Short mmCIF file of C-alpha atoms in Angstrom, two decimals:
data_model
loop_
_atom_site.label_atom_id
_atom_site.label_comp_id
_atom_site.label_asym_id
_atom_site.label_seq_id
_atom_site.Cartn_x
_atom_site.Cartn_y
_atom_site.Cartn_z
CA MET A 67 -7.18 40.52 40.22
CA ASP A 68 -9.41 40.86 37.14
CA PHE A 69 -6.36 40.95 34.91
CA GLN A 70 -5.12 37.65 36.35
CA ILE A 71 -8.48 35.94 35.82
CA SER A 72 -8.86 37.20 32.26
CA SER A 73 -5.29 36.25 31.37
CA HIS A 74 -5.89 32.78 32.85
CA ILE A 75 -9.06 32.41 30.75
CA HIS A 76 -7.21 33.49 27.61
CA PHE A 77 -4.45 31.02 28.44
CA CYS A 78 -7.03 28.20 28.68
CA TYR A 79 -8.64 29.13 25.36
CA LEU A 80 -5.34 29.10 23.51
CA PRO A 81 -4.87 25.28 23.44
CA VAL A 82 -8.53 24.75 22.59
CA SER A 83 -8.43 27.21 19.71
CA LEU A 84 -5.19 25.72 18.40
CA ALA A 85 -6.69 22.23 18.50
CA LEU A 86 -9.82 23.36 16.68
CA SER A 87 -7.93 25.28 14.01
CA THR A 88 -5.61 22.32 13.43
CA SER A 89 -8.49 19.88 13.05
CA ALA A 90 -10.41 22.29 10.81
CA HIS A 91 -7.36 22.75 8.63
CA TYR A 92 -6.96 18.99 8.38
CA VAL A 93 -10.59 18.44 7.36
CA ASN A 94 -10.58 21.21 4.75
CA SER A 95 -7.15 20.42 3.34
CA SER A 96 -8.67 18.31 0.56
CA LEU A 97 -11.19 21.04 -0.34
CA PRO A 98 -9.49 24.08 -1.82
CA LYS A 99 -12.78 26.02 -1.90
CA PRO A 100 -15.03 24.81 0.95
CA TRP A 101 -18.04 26.90 -0.17
CA ARG A 102 -18.38 24.54 -3.18
CA TYR A 103 -18.95 20.84 -3.19
CA LEU A 104 -18.59 18.43 -6.04
CA TYR A 105 -21.22 16.12 -7.44
CA TYR A 106 -20.69 13.25 -9.82
CA PRO A 107 -19.52 13.77 -12.56
CA LYS A 108 -16.46 15.34 -11.01
CA LYS A 109 -16.41 18.49 -13.15
CA THR A 110 -20.00 19.40 -12.24
CA VAL A 111 -20.08 21.93 -9.42
CA PHE A 112 -23.10 23.10 -7.46
CA ARG A 113 -22.86 25.93 -4.95
CA LYS A 114 -24.42 25.44 -1.53
CA ALA A 115 -25.63 29.03 -1.69
CA ASP A 116 -27.81 28.21 -4.73
CA LEU A 117 -29.85 25.79 -2.64
CA ILE A 118 -30.22 28.38 0.13
CA ASP A 119 -31.03 31.28 -2.22
CA PHE A 120 -33.30 29.57 -4.74
CA GLY A 121 -34.60 26.52 -2.87
CA CYS A 122 -35.26 23.04 -4.17
CA VAL A 123 -35.77 24.19 -7.77
CA THR A 124 -31.97 24.31 -7.95
CA PHE A 125 -32.07 20.54 -8.42
CA VAL A 126 -34.29 20.97 -11.48
CA HIS A 127 -32.99 24.14 -13.15
CA LYS A 128 -29.26 23.78 -12.51
CA CYS A 129 -29.07 20.02 -12.77
CA PRO A 130 -26.39 18.78 -15.19
CA SER A 131 -27.65 17.22 -18.41
CA VAL A 132 -25.78 14.01 -17.52
CA TYR A 133 -28.26 13.45 -14.69
CA LYS A 134 -31.26 14.00 -16.95
CA ARG A 135 -30.48 11.26 -19.48
CA PHE A 136 -31.77 8.15 -17.75
CA VAL A 137 -34.95 6.96 -16.12
CA ILE A 138 -34.06 5.68 -12.66
CA CYS A 139 -35.51 3.31 -10.12
CA ALA A 140 -35.29 4.61 -6.56
CA ARG A 141 -36.00 2.95 -3.24
CA HIS A 142 -37.54 4.63 -0.22
CA TYR A 143 -36.16 3.68 3.20
CA ASP A 144 -39.45 1.89 3.95
CA GLY A 145 -38.81 -0.43 1.03
CA HIS A 146 -41.13 1.17 -1.55
CA TYR A 147 -39.87 1.53 -5.13
CA ARG A 148 -40.65 4.35 -7.54
CA THR A 149 -39.63 5.26 -11.07
CA PHE A 150 -38.36 8.81 -11.61
CA ASN A 151 -37.84 10.42 -15.02
CA ASN A 152 -34.30 11.34 -13.99
CA TYR A 153 -31.96 11.75 -11.04
CA CYS A 154 -32.73 15.47 -10.70
CA GLU A 155 -36.41 14.80 -10.09
CA MET A 156 -35.51 12.34 -7.36
CA GLU A 157 -33.30 14.93 -5.63
CA TYR A 158 -36.08 17.52 -5.98
CA GLU A 159 -38.50 15.09 -4.32
CA ASN A 160 -35.99 14.46 -1.50
CA CYS A 161 -35.60 18.19 -0.94
CA ASN A 162 -39.35 18.86 -0.82
CA SER A 163 -40.47 16.01 1.40
CA TRP A 164 -39.52 14.01 4.43
CA ARG A 165 -39.14 10.88 2.32
CA GLN A 166 -35.62 10.01 1.26
CA TRP A 167 -35.22 8.15 -1.99
CA ALA A 168 -31.98 6.51 -3.10
CA MET A 169 -31.20 5.48 -6.66
CA ILE A 170 -31.05 1.71 -7.18
CA LYS A 171 -30.59 1.36 -10.95
CA GLN A 172 -30.92 3.22 -14.25
CA VAL A 173 -34.02 1.41 -15.48
CA ARG A 174 -37.71 1.45 -14.64
CA CYS A 175 -38.77 -0.31 -11.46
#
């Protein structure tokens, strides 16, 4: 009796596991290495593990020089504006606080 129940359970899990593996394969098909994700510019690669291992300072120490060239104006979701020295500092601020800033333009506010 136990064999019949366990085989029935395995039979039910088979379609579910096939559906999940198919959908996961479809989602990851465009990402050849899912443990990495790309930032703009396209050739700049950050590893997710760096953020986990080293914390928010990853946005400052491993930030590409392209992001450090311009002063930016960012907007908080409450409508407040703030000038950051560069994009990396804005991301560092987002990582360290509950406030979420989004870049508006590459000039002072």
